[in-house]
XYZ file of N, CA and C in Angstrom:
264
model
N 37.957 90.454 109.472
C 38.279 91.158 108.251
C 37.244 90.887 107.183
N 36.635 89.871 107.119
C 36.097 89.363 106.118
C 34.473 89.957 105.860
N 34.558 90.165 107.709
C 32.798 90.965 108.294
C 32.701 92.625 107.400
N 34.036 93.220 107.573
C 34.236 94.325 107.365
C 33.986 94.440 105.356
N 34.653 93.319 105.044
C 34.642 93.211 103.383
C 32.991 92.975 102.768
N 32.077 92.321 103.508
C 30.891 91.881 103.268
C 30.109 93.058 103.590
N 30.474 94.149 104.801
C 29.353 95.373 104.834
C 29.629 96.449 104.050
N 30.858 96.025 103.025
C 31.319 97.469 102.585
C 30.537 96.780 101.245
N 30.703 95.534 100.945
C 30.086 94.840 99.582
C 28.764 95.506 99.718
N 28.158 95.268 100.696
C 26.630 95.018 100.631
C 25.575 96.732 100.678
N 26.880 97.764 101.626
C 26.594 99.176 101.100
C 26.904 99.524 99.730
N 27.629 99.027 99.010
C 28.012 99.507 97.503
C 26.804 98.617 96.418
N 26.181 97.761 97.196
C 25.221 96.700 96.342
C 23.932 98.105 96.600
N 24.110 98.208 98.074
C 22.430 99.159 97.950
C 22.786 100.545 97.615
N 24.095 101.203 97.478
C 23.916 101.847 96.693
C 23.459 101.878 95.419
N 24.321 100.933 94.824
C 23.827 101.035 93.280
C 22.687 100.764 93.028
N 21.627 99.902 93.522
C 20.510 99.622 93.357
C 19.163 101.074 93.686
N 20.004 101.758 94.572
C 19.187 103.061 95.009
C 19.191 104.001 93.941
N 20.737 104.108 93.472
C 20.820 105.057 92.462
C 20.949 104.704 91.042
N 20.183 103.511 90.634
C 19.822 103.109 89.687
C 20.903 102.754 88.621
N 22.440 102.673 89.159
C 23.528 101.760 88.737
C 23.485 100.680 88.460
N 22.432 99.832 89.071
C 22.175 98.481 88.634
C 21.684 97.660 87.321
N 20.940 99.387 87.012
C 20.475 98.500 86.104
C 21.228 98.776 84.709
N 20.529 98.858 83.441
C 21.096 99.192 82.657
C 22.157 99.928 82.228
N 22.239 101.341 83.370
C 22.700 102.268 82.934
C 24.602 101.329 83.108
N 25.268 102.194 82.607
C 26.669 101.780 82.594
C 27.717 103.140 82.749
N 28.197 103.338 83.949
C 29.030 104.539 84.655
C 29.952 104.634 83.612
N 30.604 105.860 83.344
C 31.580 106.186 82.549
C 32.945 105.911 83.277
N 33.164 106.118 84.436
C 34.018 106.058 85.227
C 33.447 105.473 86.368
N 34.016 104.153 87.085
C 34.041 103.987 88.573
C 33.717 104.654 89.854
N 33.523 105.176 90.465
C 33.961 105.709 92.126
C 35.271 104.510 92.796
N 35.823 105.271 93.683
C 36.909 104.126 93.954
C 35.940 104.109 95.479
N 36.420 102.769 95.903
C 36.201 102.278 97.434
C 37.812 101.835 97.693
N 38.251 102.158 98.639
C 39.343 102.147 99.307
C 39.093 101.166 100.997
N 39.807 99.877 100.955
C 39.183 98.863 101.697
C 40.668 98.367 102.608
N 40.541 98.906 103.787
C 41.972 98.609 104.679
C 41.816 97.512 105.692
N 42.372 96.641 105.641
C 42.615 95.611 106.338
C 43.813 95.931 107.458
N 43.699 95.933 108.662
C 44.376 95.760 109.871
C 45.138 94.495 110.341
N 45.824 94.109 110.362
C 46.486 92.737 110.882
C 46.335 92.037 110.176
N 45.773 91.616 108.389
C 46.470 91.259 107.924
C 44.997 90.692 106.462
N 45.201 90.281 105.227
C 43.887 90.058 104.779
C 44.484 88.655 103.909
N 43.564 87.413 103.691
C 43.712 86.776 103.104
C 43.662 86.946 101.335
N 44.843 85.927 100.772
C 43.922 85.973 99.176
C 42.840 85.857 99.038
N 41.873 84.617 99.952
C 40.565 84.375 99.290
C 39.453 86.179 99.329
N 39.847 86.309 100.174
C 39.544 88.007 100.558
C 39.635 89.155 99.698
N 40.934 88.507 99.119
C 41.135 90.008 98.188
C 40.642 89.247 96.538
N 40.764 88.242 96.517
C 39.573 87.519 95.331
C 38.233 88.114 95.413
N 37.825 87.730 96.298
C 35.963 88.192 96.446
C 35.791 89.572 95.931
N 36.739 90.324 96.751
C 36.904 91.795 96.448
C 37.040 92.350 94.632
N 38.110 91.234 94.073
C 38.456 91.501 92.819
C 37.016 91.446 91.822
N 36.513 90.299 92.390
C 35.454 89.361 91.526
C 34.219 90.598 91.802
N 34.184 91.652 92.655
C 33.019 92.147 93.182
C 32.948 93.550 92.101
N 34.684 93.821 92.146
C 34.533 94.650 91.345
C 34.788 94.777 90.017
N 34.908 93.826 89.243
C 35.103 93.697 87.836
C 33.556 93.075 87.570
N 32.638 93.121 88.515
C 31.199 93.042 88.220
C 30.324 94.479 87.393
N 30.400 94.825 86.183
C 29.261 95.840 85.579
C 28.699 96.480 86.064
N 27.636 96.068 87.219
C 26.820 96.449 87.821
C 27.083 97.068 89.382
N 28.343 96.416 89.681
C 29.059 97.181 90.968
C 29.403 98.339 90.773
N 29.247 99.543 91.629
C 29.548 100.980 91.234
C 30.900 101.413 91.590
N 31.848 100.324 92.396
C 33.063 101.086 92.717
C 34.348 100.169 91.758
N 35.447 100.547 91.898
C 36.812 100.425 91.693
C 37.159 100.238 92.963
N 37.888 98.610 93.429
C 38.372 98.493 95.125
C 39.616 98.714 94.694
N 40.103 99.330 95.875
C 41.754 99.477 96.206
C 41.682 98.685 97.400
N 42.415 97.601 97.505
C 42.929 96.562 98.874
C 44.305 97.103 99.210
N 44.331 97.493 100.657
C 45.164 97.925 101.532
C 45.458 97.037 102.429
N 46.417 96.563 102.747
C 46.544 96.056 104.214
C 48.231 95.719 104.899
N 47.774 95.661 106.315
C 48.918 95.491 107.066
C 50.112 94.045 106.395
N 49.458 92.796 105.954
C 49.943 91.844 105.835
C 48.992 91.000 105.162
N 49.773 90.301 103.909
C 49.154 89.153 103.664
C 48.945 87.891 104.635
N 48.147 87.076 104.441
C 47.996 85.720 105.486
C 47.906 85.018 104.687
N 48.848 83.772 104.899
C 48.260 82.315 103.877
C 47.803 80.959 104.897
N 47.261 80.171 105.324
C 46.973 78.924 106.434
C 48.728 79.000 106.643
N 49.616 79.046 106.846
C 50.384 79.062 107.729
C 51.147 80.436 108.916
N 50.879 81.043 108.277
C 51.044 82.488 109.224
C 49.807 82.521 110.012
N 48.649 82.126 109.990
C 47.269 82.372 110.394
C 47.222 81.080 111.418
N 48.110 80.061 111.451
C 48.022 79.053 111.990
C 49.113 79.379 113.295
N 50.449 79.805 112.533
C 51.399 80.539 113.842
C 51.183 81.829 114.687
N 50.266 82.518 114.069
C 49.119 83.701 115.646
C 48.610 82.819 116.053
N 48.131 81.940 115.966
C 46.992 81.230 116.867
C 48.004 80.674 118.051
N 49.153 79.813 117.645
C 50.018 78.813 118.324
C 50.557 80.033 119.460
N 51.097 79.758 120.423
C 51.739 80.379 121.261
C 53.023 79.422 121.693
N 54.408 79.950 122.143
C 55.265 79.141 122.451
C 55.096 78.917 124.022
N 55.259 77.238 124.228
C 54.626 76.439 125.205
C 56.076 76.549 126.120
N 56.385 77.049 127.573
C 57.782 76.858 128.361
C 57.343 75.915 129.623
N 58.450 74.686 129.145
C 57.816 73.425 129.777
C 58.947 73.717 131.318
N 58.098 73.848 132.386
C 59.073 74.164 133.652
C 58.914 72.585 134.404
N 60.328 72.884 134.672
C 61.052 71.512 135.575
C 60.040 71.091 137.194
N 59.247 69.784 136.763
C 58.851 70.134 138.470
C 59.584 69.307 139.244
């Protein structure tokens, strides 16, 4: 999820830098980026995201979508599987 958050960052970075958003100029309005997470997205995730776009120089407005929040314990119980201890 996080791969997916960093190539959408890094196309909206070379956009703006192509179309000269970066620099001085200052958009009247946003573009939105609309960013969907599948199986589930962390806070630290949707932080980065926040922090990316309350940046000046970033050209979009993010909308975070996703299936499920994750905190280290839901992310810890997908990993675990239940163990069936058979009688030998």
């Amino acid at each position: 999820a996080a791969g997916g958050a960093a190539a959408a960052a890094a196309a909206a970075l070379a956009y703006a830098s192509s179309s000269g958003l970066a620099s001085s100029e200052t958009p009247v309005e946003k573009k939105v980026m609309v960013v969907f997470y599948l199986g589930g997205v962390s806070m630290m995730e949707v932080a980065a995201l926040r922090f990316l776009s309350d940046k000046p120089e970033f050209p979009f407005r993010i909308i975070i979508c996703t299936t499920k929040l994750i905190n280290g314990n839901t992310f810890m119980k997908s990993l675990l599987h239940e163990l069936h201890v058979v009688d030998a």
